[in-house]
Backbone as a chain_set.jsonl record, in Angstrom:
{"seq": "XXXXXXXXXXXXXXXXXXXXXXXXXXXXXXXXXXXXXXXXXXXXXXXXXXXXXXXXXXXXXXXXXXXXXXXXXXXXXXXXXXXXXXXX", "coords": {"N": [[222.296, 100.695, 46.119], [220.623, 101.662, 42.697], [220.615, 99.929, 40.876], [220.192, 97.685, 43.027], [218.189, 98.726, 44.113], [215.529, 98.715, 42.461], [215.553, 96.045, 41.664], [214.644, 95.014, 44.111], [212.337, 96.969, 44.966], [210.457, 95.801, 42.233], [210.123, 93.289, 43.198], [208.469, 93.833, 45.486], [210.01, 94.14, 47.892], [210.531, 96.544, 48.485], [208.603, 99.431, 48.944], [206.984, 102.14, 47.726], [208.725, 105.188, 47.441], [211.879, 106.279, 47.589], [213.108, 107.795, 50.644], [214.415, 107.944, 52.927], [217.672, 106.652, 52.948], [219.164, 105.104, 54.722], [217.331, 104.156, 56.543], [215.913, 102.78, 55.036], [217.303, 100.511, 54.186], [217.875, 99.913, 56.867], [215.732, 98.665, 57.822], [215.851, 96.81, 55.399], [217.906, 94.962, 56.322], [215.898, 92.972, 58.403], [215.359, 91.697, 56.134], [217.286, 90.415, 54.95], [220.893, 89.168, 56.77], [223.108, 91.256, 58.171], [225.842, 91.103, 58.144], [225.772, 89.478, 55.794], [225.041, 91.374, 53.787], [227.276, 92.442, 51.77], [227.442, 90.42, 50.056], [225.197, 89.869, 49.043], [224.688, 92.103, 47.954], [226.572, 92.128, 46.098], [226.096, 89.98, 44.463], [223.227, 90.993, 43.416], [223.9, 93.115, 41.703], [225.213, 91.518, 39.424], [222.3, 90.526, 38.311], [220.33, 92.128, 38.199], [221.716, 93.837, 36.29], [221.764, 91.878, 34.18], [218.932, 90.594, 34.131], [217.136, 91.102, 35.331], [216.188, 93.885, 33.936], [216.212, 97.799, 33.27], [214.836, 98.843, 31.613], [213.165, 96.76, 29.715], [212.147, 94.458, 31.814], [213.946, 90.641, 31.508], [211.813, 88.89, 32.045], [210.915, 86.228, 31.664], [213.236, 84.12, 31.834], [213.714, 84.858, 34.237], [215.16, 83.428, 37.149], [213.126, 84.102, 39.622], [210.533, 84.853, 38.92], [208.453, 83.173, 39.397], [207.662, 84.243, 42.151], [207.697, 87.067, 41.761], [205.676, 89.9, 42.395], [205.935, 91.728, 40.482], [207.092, 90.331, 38.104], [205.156, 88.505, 37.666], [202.668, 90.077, 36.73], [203.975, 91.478, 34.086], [204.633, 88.941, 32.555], [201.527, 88.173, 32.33], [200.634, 89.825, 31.345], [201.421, 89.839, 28.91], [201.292, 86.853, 27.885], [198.154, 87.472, 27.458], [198.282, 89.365, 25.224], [197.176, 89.651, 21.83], [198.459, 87.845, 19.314], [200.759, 89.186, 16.551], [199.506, 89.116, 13.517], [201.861, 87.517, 11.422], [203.952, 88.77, 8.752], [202.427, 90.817, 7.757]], "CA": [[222.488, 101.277, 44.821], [219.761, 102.037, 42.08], [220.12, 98.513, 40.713], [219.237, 96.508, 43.936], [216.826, 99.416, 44.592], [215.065, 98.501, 41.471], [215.027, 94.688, 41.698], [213.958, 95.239, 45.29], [210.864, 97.202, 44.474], [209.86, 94.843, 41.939], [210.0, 91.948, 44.326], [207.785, 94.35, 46.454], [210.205, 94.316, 49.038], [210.475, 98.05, 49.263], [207.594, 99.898, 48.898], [206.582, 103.617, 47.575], [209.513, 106.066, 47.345], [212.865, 105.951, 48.848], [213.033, 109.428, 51.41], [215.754, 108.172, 53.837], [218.345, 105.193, 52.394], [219.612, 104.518, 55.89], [216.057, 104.089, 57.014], [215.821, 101.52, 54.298], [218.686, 100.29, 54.724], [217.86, 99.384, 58.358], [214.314, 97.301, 56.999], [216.207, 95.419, 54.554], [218.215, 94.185, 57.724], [215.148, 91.984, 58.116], [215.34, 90.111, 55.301], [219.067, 90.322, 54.782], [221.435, 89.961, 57.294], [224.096, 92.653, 57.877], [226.743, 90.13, 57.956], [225.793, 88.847, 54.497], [224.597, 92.206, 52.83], [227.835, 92.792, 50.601], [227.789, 89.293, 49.32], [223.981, 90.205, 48.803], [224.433, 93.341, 46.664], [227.747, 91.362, 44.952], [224.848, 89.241, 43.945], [222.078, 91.522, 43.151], [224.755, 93.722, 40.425], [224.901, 90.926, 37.903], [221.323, 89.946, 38.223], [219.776, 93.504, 37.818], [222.228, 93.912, 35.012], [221.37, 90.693, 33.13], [217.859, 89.63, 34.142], [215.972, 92.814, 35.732], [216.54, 95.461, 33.355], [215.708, 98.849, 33.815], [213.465, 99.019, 30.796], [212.521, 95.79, 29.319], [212.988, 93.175, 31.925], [213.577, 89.5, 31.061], [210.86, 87.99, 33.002], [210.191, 84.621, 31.229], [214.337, 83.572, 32.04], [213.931, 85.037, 35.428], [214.313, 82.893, 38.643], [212.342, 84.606, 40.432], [209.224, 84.955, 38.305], [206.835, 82.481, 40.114], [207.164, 84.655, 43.543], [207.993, 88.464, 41.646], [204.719, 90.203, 41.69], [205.631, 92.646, 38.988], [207.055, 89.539, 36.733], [203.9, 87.53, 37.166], [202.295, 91.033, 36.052], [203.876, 91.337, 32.883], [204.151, 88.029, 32.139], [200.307, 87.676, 32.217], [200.051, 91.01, 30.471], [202.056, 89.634, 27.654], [200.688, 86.315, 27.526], [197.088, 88.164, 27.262], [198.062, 90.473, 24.122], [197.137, 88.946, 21.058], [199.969, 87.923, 18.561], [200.394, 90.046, 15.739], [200.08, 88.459, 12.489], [203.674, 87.51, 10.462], [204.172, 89.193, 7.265], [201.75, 91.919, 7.751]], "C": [[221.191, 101.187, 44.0], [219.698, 100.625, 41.827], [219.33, 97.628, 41.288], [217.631, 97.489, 44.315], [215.465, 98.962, 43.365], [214.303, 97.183, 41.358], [213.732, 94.393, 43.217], [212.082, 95.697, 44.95], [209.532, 96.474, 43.264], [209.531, 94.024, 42.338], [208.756, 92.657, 45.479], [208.43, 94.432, 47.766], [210.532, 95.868, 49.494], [209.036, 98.318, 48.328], [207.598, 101.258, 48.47], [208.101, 104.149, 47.883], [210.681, 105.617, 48.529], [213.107, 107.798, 49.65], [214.652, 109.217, 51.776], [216.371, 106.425, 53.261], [218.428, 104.546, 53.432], [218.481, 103.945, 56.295], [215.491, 102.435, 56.05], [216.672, 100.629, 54.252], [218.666, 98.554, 55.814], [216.752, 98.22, 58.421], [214.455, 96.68, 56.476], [216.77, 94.268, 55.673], [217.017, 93.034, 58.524], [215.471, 90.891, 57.688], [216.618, 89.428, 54.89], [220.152, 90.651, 55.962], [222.692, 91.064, 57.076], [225.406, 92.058, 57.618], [227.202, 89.408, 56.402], [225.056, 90.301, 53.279], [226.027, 92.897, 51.618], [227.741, 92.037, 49.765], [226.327, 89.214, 48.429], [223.675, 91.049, 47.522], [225.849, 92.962, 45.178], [226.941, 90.512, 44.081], [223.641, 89.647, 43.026], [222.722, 92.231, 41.499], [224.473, 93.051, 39.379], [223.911, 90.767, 37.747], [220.632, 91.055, 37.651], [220.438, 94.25, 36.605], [221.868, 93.334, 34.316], [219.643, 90.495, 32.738], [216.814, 91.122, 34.667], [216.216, 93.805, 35.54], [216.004, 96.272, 33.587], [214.45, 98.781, 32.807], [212.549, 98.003, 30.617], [213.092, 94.344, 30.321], [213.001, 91.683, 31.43], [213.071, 88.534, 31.934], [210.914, 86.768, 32.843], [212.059, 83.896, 31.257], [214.395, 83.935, 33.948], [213.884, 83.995, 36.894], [213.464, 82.899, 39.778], [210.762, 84.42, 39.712], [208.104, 84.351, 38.944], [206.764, 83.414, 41.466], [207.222, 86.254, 42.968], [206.618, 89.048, 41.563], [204.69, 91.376, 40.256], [205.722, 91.729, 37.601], [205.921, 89.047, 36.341], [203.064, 88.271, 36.356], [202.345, 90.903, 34.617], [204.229, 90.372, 32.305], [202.396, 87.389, 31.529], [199.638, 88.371, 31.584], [200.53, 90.549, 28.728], [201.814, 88.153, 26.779], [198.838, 86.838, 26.986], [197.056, 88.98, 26.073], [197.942, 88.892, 22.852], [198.295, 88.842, 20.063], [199.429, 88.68, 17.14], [200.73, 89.094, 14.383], [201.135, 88.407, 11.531], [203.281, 87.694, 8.929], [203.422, 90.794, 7.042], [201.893, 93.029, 8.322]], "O": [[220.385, 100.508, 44.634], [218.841, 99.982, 42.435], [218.372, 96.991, 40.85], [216.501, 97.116, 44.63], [214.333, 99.005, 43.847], [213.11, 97.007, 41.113], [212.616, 93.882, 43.309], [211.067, 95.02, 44.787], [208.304, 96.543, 43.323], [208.415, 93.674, 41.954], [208.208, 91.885, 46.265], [207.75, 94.724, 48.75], [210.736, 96.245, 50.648], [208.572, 97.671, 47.39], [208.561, 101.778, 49.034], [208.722, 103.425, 48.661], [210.627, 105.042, 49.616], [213.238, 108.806, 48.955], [215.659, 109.787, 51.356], [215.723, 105.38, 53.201], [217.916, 103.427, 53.448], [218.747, 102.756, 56.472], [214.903, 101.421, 56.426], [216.055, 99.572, 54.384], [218.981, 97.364, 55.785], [216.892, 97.119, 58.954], [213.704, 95.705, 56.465], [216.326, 93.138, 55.876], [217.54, 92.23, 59.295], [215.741, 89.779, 58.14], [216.864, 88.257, 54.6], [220.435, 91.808, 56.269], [223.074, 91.548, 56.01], [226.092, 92.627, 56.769], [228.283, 89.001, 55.974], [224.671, 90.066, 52.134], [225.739, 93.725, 50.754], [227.866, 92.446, 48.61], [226.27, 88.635, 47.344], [222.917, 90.902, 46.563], [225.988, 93.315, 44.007], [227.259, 90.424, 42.895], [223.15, 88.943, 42.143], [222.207, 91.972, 40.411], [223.759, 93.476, 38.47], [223.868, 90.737, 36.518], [220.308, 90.905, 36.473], [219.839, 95.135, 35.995], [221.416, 93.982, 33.372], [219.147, 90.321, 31.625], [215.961, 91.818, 34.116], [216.464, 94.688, 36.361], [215.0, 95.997, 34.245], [213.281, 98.682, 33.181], [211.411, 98.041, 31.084], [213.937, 93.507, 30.002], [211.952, 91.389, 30.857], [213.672, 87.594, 32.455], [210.968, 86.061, 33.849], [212.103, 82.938, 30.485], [215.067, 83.272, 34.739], [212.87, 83.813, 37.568], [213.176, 82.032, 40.603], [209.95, 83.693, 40.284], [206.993, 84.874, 39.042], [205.646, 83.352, 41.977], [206.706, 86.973, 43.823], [206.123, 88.725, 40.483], [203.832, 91.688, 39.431], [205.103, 91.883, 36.549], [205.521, 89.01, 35.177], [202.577, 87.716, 35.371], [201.435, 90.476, 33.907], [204.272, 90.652, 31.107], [202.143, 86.536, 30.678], [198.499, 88.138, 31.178], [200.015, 90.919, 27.673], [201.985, 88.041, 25.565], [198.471, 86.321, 25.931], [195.947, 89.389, 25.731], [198.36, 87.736, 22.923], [199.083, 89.787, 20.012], [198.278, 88.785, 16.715], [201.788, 88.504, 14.168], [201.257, 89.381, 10.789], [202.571, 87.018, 8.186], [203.84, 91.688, 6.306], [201.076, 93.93, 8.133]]}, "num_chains": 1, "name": "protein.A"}
């Protein structure tokens, strides 16, 4: 589903465009087995709802963050901006 597809590609475990699902599908089977992939995406639903939003995710609550390379991203993008001064 779009959700895990989402968290997925952040994590870098899919890569560049999805063409064929099955095809992806069959590569997640890797890292997930097939045995445990409903309990997987029963899993992934609340998380990609709560914690890896589509727009703004919440990186700095995320468990993942020390291994996500997109969190560490904007984490380091957001530590790096300067703060904007209060009141002004």
């Amino acid at each position: 589903d779009e959700p895990t597809i989402r968290v997925l590609t952040r994590l870098h475990v899919i890569e560049g465009e999805i063409d064929d699902f099955e095809a992806t599908r069959a590569s997640l089977e890797h890292h997930i087995p097939k045995a445990r992939g409903i309990e997987f995406t029963e899993g992934m639903i609340p998380f990609a709802a709560e914690i890896c939003t589509p727009d703004v995710p919440k990186c700095p609550i995320c468990p993942l963050k020390a291994d996500c390379p997109t969190g560490i991203e904007l984490l380091a993008r957001a530590k790096a901006k300067p703060e904007k001064p209060k009141g002004k």
